[in-house]
PDB file of C-alpha atoms in Angstrom:
ATOM      1  CA  UNK A 134      34.162   0.189 -41.930  1.00 42.00           C
ATOM      2  CA  UNK A 135      34.446  -0.708 -45.621  1.00 42.00           C
ATOM      3  CA  UNK A 136      31.579  -1.649 -47.801  1.00 42.00           C
ATOM      4  CA  UNK A 137      31.670  -5.324 -48.794  1.00 35.00           C
ATOM      5  CA  UNK A 138      33.979  -6.063 -51.656  1.00 36.00           C
ATOM      6  CA  UNK A 139      36.530  -3.392 -50.509  1.00 41.00           C
ATOM      7  CA  UNK A 140      40.084  -3.952 -51.276  1.00 43.00           C
ATOM      8  CA  UNK A 141      42.284  -2.840 -54.049  1.00 44.00           C
ATOM      9  CA  UNK A 142      45.936  -3.092 -54.392  1.00 43.00           C
ATOM     10  CA  UNK A 143      49.044  -0.993 -53.858  1.00 45.00           C
ATOM     11  CA  UNK A 144      49.324   2.451 -52.224  1.00 56.00           C
ATOM     12  CA  UNK A 145      46.017   4.188 -51.763  1.00 73.00           C
ATOM     13  CA  UNK A 146      45.339   7.729 -52.241  1.00 90.00           C
ATOM     14  CA  UNK A 147      42.413   9.286 -50.534  1.00 93.00           C
ATOM     15  CA  UNK A 148      39.824  11.895 -51.231  1.00 95.00           C
ATOM     16  CA  UNK A 149      38.603  12.823 -47.677  1.00 95.00           C
ATOM     17  CA  UNK A 150      35.166  14.143 -46.861  1.00 96.00           C
ATOM     18  CA  UNK A 151      35.251  15.695 -43.541  1.00 96.00           C
ATOM     19  CA  UNK A 152      31.592  15.318 -42.580  1.00 96.00           C
ATOM     20  CA  UNK A 153      31.778  16.679 -39.013  1.00 95.00           C
ATOM     21  CA  UNK A 154      33.315  19.920 -40.334  1.00 96.00           C
ATOM     22  CA  UNK A 155      30.790  20.031 -43.094  1.00 96.00           C
ATOM     23  CA  UNK A 156      27.754  19.823 -40.543  1.00 96.00           C
ATOM     24  CA  UNK A 157      29.461  22.831 -38.648  1.00 96.00           C
ATOM     25  CA  UNK A 158      29.968  24.758 -42.028  1.00 97.00           C
ATOM     26  CA  UNK A 159      26.280  24.184 -42.997  1.00 97.00           C
ATOM     27  CA  UNK A 160      24.295  24.372 -39.762  1.00 96.00           C
ATOM     28  CA  UNK A 161      26.553  26.549 -37.438  1.00 96.00           C
ATOM     29  CA  UNK A 162      28.700  28.754 -39.635  1.00 97.00           C
ATOM     30  CA  UNK A 163      26.153  29.027 -42.488  1.00 97.00           C
ATOM     31  CA  UNK A 164      29.076  29.198 -44.813  1.00 97.00           C
ATOM     32  CA  UNK A 165      27.398  26.933 -47.339  1.00 97.00           C
ATOM     33  CA  UNK A 166      24.092  25.189 -47.904  1.00 97.00           C
ATOM     34  CA  UNK A 167      23.499  21.427 -48.222  1.00 97.00           C
ATOM     35  CA  UNK A 168      23.111  21.761 -51.963  1.00 96.00           C
ATOM     36  CA  UNK A 169      26.549  23.574 -52.352  1.00 97.00           C
ATOM     37  CA  UNK A 170      28.007  20.924 -50.141  1.00 97.00           C
ATOM     38  CA  UNK A 171      26.525  18.179 -52.481  1.00 97.00           C
ATOM     39  CA  UNK A 172      28.439  19.820 -55.352  1.00 97.00           C
ATOM     40  CA  UNK A 173      31.544  20.185 -53.422  1.00 97.00           C
ATOM     41  CA  UNK A 174      31.473  16.521 -52.581  1.00 97.00           C
ATOM     42  CA  UNK A 175      30.518  15.691 -56.089  1.00 97.00           C
ATOM     43  CA  UNK A 176      33.866  17.227 -57.296  1.00 97.00           C
ATOM     44  CA  UNK A 177      35.752  14.990 -54.744  1.00 97.00           C
ATOM     45  CA  UNK A 178      33.697  11.943 -55.965  1.00 97.00           C
ATOM     46  CA  UNK A 179      34.701  12.767 -59.561  1.00 97.00           C
ATOM     47  CA  UNK A 180      38.334  13.108 -58.571  1.00 96.00           C
ATOM     48  CA  UNK A 181      38.144   9.717 -56.855  1.00 96.00           C
ATOM     49  CA  UNK A 182      36.544   7.975 -59.877  1.00 96.00           C
ATOM     50  CA  UNK A 183      38.900   9.580 -62.335  1.00 96.00           C
ATOM     51  CA  UNK A 184      42.247   9.015 -60.425  1.00 95.00           C
ATOM     52  CA  UNK A 185      41.417   5.797 -58.518  1.00 95.00           C
ATOM     53  CA  UNK A 186      41.194   7.348 -54.942  1.00 95.00           C
ATOM     54  CA  UNK A 187      39.522   5.974 -51.989  1.00 93.00           C
ATOM     55  CA  UNK A 188      36.564   8.292 -51.299  1.00 94.00           C
ATOM     56  CA  UNK A 189      36.672   8.558 -47.496  1.00 93.00           C
ATOM     57  CA  UNK A 190      33.740   9.477 -45.326  1.00 93.00           C
ATOM     58  CA  UNK A 191      35.406  10.795 -42.150  1.00 93.00           C
ATOM     59  CA  UNK A 192      32.688  11.028 -39.532  1.00 91.00           C
ATOM     60  CA  UNK A 193      34.633  11.420 -36.303  1.00 90.00           C
ATOM     61  CA  UNK A 194      32.082  11.123 -33.460  1.00 90.00           C
ATOM     62  CA  UNK A 195      29.110  12.405 -35.547  1.00 92.00           C
ATOM     63  CA  UNK A 196      26.164  11.071 -37.333  1.00 90.00           C
ATOM     64  CA  UNK A 197      25.849  13.116 -40.473  1.00 92.00           C
ATOM     65  CA  UNK A 198      22.584  13.529 -42.150  1.00 94.00           C
ATOM     66  CA  UNK A 199      23.569  11.514 -45.142  1.00 94.00           C
ATOM     67  CA  UNK A 200      20.155  10.040 -46.271  1.00 92.00           C
ATOM     68  CA  UNK A 201      18.281  13.079 -45.055  1.00 92.00           C
ATOM     69  CA  UNK A 202      20.220  15.976 -46.440  1.00 95.00           C
ATOM     70  CA  UNK A 203      23.445  15.050 -48.266  1.00 95.00           C
ATOM     71  CA  UNK A 204      22.682  12.392 -50.803  1.00 95.00           C
ATOM     72  CA  UNK A 205      21.319  13.336 -54.148  1.00 94.00           C
ATOM     73  CA  UNK A 206      21.258  10.890 -57.072  1.00 92.00           C
ATOM     74  CA  UNK A 207      22.571  13.352 -59.665  1.00 93.00           C
ATOM     75  CA  UNK A 208      25.251  14.990 -57.429  1.00 94.00           C
ATOM     76  CA  UNK A 209      26.159  12.714 -54.684  1.00 95.00           C
ATOM     77  CA  UNK A 210      24.336   9.423 -54.781  1.00 95.00           C
ATOM     78  CA  UNK A 211      23.650   7.077 -51.824  1.00 92.00           C
ATOM     79  CA  UNK A 212      24.663   4.224 -54.088  1.00 90.00           C
ATOM     80  CA  UNK A 213      28.133   5.053 -52.841  1.00 92.00           C
ATOM     81  CA  UNK A 214      27.386   2.929 -49.876  1.00 88.00           C
ATOM     82  CA  UNK A 215      26.083   0.045 -52.028  1.00 86.00           C
ATOM     83  CA  UNK A 216      29.256  -2.103 -52.553  1.00 82.00           C
ATOM     84  CA  UNK A 217      27.916  -4.029 -55.404  1.00 85.00           C
ATOM     85  CA  UNK A 218      27.029  -0.941 -57.397  1.00 89.00           C
ATOM     86  CA  UNK A 219      30.280   0.766 -56.443  1.00 89.00           C
ATOM     87  CA  UNK A 220      32.470  -2.152 -57.322  1.00 89.00           C
ATOM     88  CA  UNK A 221      30.537  -2.823 -60.568  1.00 92.00           C
ATOM     89  CA  UNK A 222      32.020   0.383 -62.139  1.00 95.00           C
ATOM     90  CA  UNK A 223      35.519   0.022 -61.064  1.00 94.00           C
ATOM     91  CA  UNK A 224      37.674  -0.327 -64.238  1.00 94.00           C
ATOM     92  CA  UNK A 225      34.531   0.183 -66.314  1.00 94.00           C
ATOM     93  CA  UNK A 226      34.720   2.003 -69.749  1.00 93.00           C
ATOM     94  CA  UNK A 227      31.130   1.836 -70.773  1.00 92.00           C
ATOM     95  CA  UNK A 228      29.434   4.026 -68.182  1.00 93.00           C
ATOM     96  CA  UNK A 229      26.125   4.435 -69.923  1.00 92.00           C
ATOM     97  CA  UNK A 230      23.231   3.176 -67.901  1.00 92.00           C
ATOM     98  CA  UNK A 231      25.399   2.796 -64.686  1.00 93.00           C
ATOM     99  CA  UNK A 232      24.837   4.979 -61.677  1.00 93.00           C
ATOM    100  CA  UNK A 233      27.876   7.102 -62.338  1.00 94.00           C
ATOM    101  CA  UNK A 234      26.331   8.303 -65.630  1.00 94.00           C
ATOM    102  CA  UNK A 235      23.885  10.453 -63.620  1.00 94.00           C
ATOM    103  CA  UNK A 236      26.694  12.126 -61.675  1.00 95.00           C
ATOM    104  CA  UNK A 237      29.188  12.641 -64.610  1.00 95.00           C
ATOM    105  CA  UNK A 238      29.014  15.270 -67.306  1.00 92.00           C
ATOM    106  CA  UNK A 239      31.241  16.040 -70.266  1.00 92.00           C
ATOM    107  CA  UNK A 240      33.022  18.699 -68.628  1.00 95.00           C
ATOM    108  CA  UNK A 241      34.348  16.090 -65.960  1.00 95.00           C
ATOM    109  CA  UNK A 242      36.384  14.473 -68.719  1.00 93.00           C
ATOM    110  CA  UNK A 243      35.861  11.030 -67.381  1.00 94.00           C
ATOM    111  CA  UNK A 244      35.454   8.259 -69.809  1.00 93.00           C
ATOM    112  CA  UNK A 245      36.274   5.443 -67.452  1.00 95.00           C
ATOM    113  CA  UNK A 246      36.139   4.768 -63.711  1.00 96.00           C
ATOM    114  CA  UNK A 247      39.766   3.895 -62.362  1.00 96.00           C
ATOM    115  CA  UNK A 248      40.035   0.322 -61.202  1.00 95.00           C
ATOM    116  CA  UNK A 249      41.318   1.467 -57.874  1.00 94.00           C
ATOM    117  CA  UNK A 250      38.290   3.564 -57.001  1.00 94.00           C
ATOM    118  CA  UNK A 251      36.797   2.600 -53.635  1.00 91.00           C
ATOM    119  CA  UNK A 252      34.690   3.930 -50.827  1.00 91.00           C
ATOM    120  CA  UNK A 253      35.502   3.860 -47.095  1.00 88.00           C
ATOM    121  CA  UNK A 254      33.685   5.395 -43.991  1.00 88.00           C
ATOM    122  CA  UNK A 255      35.481   5.856 -40.789  1.00 88.00           C
ATOM    123  CA  UNK A 256      34.235   6.834 -37.316  1.00 88.00           C
ATOM    124  CA  UNK A 257      35.354   7.096 -33.819  1.00 87.00           C
ATOM    125  CA  UNK A 258      32.152   5.451 -32.451  1.00 85.00           C
ATOM    126  CA  UNK A 259      32.922   2.391 -30.239  1.00 81.00           C
ATOM    127  CA  UNK A 260      31.827  -0.909 -32.145  1.00 77.00           C
ATOM    128  CA  UNK A 261      28.848  -1.342 -29.844  1.00 77.00           C
ATOM    129  CA  UNK A 262      27.622   2.286 -30.388  1.00 84.00           C
ATOM    130  CA  UNK A 263      27.766   2.200 -34.267  1.00 84.00           C
ATOM    131  CA  UNK A 264      24.403   0.633 -34.885  1.00 83.00           C
ATOM    132  CA  UNK A 265      22.675   3.006 -32.182  1.00 86.00           C
ATOM    133  CA  UNK A 266      24.035   6.298 -33.859  1.00 88.00           C
ATOM    134  CA  UNK A 267      24.362   5.391 -37.530  1.00 87.00           C
ATOM    135  CA  UNK A 268      21.584   3.052 -38.474  1.00 86.00           C
ATOM    136  CA  UNK A 269      19.171   5.947 -39.428  1.00 87.00           C
ATOM    137  CA  UNK A 270      21.545   7.500 -41.990  1.00 90.00           C
ATOM    138  CA  UNK A 271      23.572   4.462 -43.289  1.00 87.00           C
ATOM    139  CA  UNK A 272      22.688   0.965 -44.445  1.00 83.00           C
ATOM    140  CA  UNK A 273      25.119  -0.795 -42.127  1.00 81.00           C
ATOM    141  CA  UNK A 274      24.283  -4.218 -43.685  1.00 80.00           C
ATOM    142  CA  UNK A 275      26.332  -3.085 -46.852  1.00 81.00           C
ATOM    143  CA  UNK A 276      29.599  -2.636 -44.753  1.00 76.00           C
ATOM    144  CA  UNK A 277      32.463  -4.876 -43.864  1.00 73.00           C
ATOM    145  CA  UNK A 278      33.154  -3.891 -40.308  1.00 74.00           C
ATOM    146  CA  UNK A 279      36.768  -3.623 -39.312  1.00 76.00           C
ATOM    147  CA  UNK A 280      37.999  -2.799 -35.807  1.00 76.00           C
ATOM    148  CA  UNK A 281      41.497  -1.202 -35.458  1.00 74.00           C
ATOM    149  CA  UNK A 282      42.943  -1.872 -32.094  1.00 74.00           C
ATOM    150  CA  UNK A 283      45.211   0.488 -30.103  1.00 76.00           C
ATOM    151  CA  UNK A 284      48.175  -1.626 -31.174  1.00 80.00           C
ATOM    152  CA  UNK A 285      47.314  -1.162 -34.843  1.00 75.00           C
ATOM    153  CA  UNK A 286      46.119  -4.539 -35.587  1.00 75.00           C
ATOM    154  CA  UNK A 287      42.867  -5.007 -37.539  1.00 75.00           C
ATOM    155  CA  UNK A 288      40.011  -7.376 -37.007  1.00 73.00           C
ATOM    156  CA  UNK A 289      37.373  -8.086 -39.618  1.00 69.00           C
ATOM    157  CA  UNK A 290      33.976  -8.841 -38.112  1.00 64.00           C
ATOM    158  CA  UNK A 291      31.325 -11.110 -39.541  1.00 59.00           C
ATOM    159  CA  UNK A 292      29.184  -9.748 -42.458  1.00 55.00           C
ATOM    160  CA  UNK A 293      26.159 -11.917 -42.342  1.00 50.00           C
ATOM    161  CA  UNK A 294      22.859 -10.296 -42.896  1.00 48.00           C
ATOM    162  CA  UNK A 295      21.839 -11.071 -39.325  1.00 48.00           C
ATOM    163  CA  UNK A 296      24.898  -9.510 -37.821  1.00 49.00           C
ATOM    164  CA  UNK A 297      24.163  -6.980 -35.168  1.00 50.00           C
ATOM    165  CA  UNK A 298      26.636  -4.286 -34.221  1.00 48.00           C
ATOM    166  CA  UNK A 299      25.032  -3.863 -30.924  1.00 46.00           C
ATOM    167  CA  UNK A 300      25.776  -7.486 -30.051  1.00 42.00           C
ATOM    168  CA  UNK A 301      29.524  -7.360 -30.793  1.00 42.00           C
ATOM    169  CA  UNK A 302      31.720  -8.758 -28.123  1.00 37.00           C
ATOM    170  CA  UNK A 303      34.395  -6.119 -27.725  1.00 36.00           C
ATOM    171  CA  UNK A 304      35.582  -7.078 -24.243  1.00 33.00           C
ATOM    172  CA  UNK A 305      38.713  -8.699 -25.583  1.00 31.00           C
ATOM    173  CA  UNK A 306      39.616  -5.682 -27.829  1.00 34.00           C
ATOM    174  CA  UNK A 307      41.775  -2.826 -26.569  1.00 34.00           C
ATOM    175  CA  UNK A 308      39.506   0.113 -26.907  1.00 38.00           C
ATOM    176  CA  UNK A 309      39.129  -0.500 -30.694  1.00 40.00           C
ATOM    177  CA  UNK A 310      37.412   1.892 -33.090  1.00 41.00           C
ATOM    178  CA  UNK A 311      35.517   0.941 -36.079  1.00 43.00           C
ATOM    179  CA  UNK A 312      37.143   1.845 -39.291  1.00 43.00           C
TER     180      UNK A 312
END
């Protein structure tokens, strides 16, 4: 699914955050801590801001602890999932007072946010399961749900505030995943 106001033109480049592997790295392998992961993801965020990439949250079939463990206003803010805030900095040169000013520092060498910067979250959950598994960690009302069917076509679903993921009629779709 894409946050509202998604889009952009031309060929996209992606900065992928493999959240399932990150959960394994932190909780199972103990390779890094959540704080170290925040800094690692901050670097990818800065790269996406600077070069106009799509910051892609790849969740596979997991529900990562975004709100409870990963997000941090100064390293990796939850505002990434607020489309109005995200879109408000695209192409911006005056970053003072904007959410990105808390994340960026002089060493990042970012003086403007590239106009093609965007955020996308992808999951392998079936559409009817998205709300059940992800509502605790993600503000789903901020997203534009899109289903990609087995034949590669996409279907944009309603984005009203009283939209319920659990009530989606998916019987006519060919085993679509939410993207």
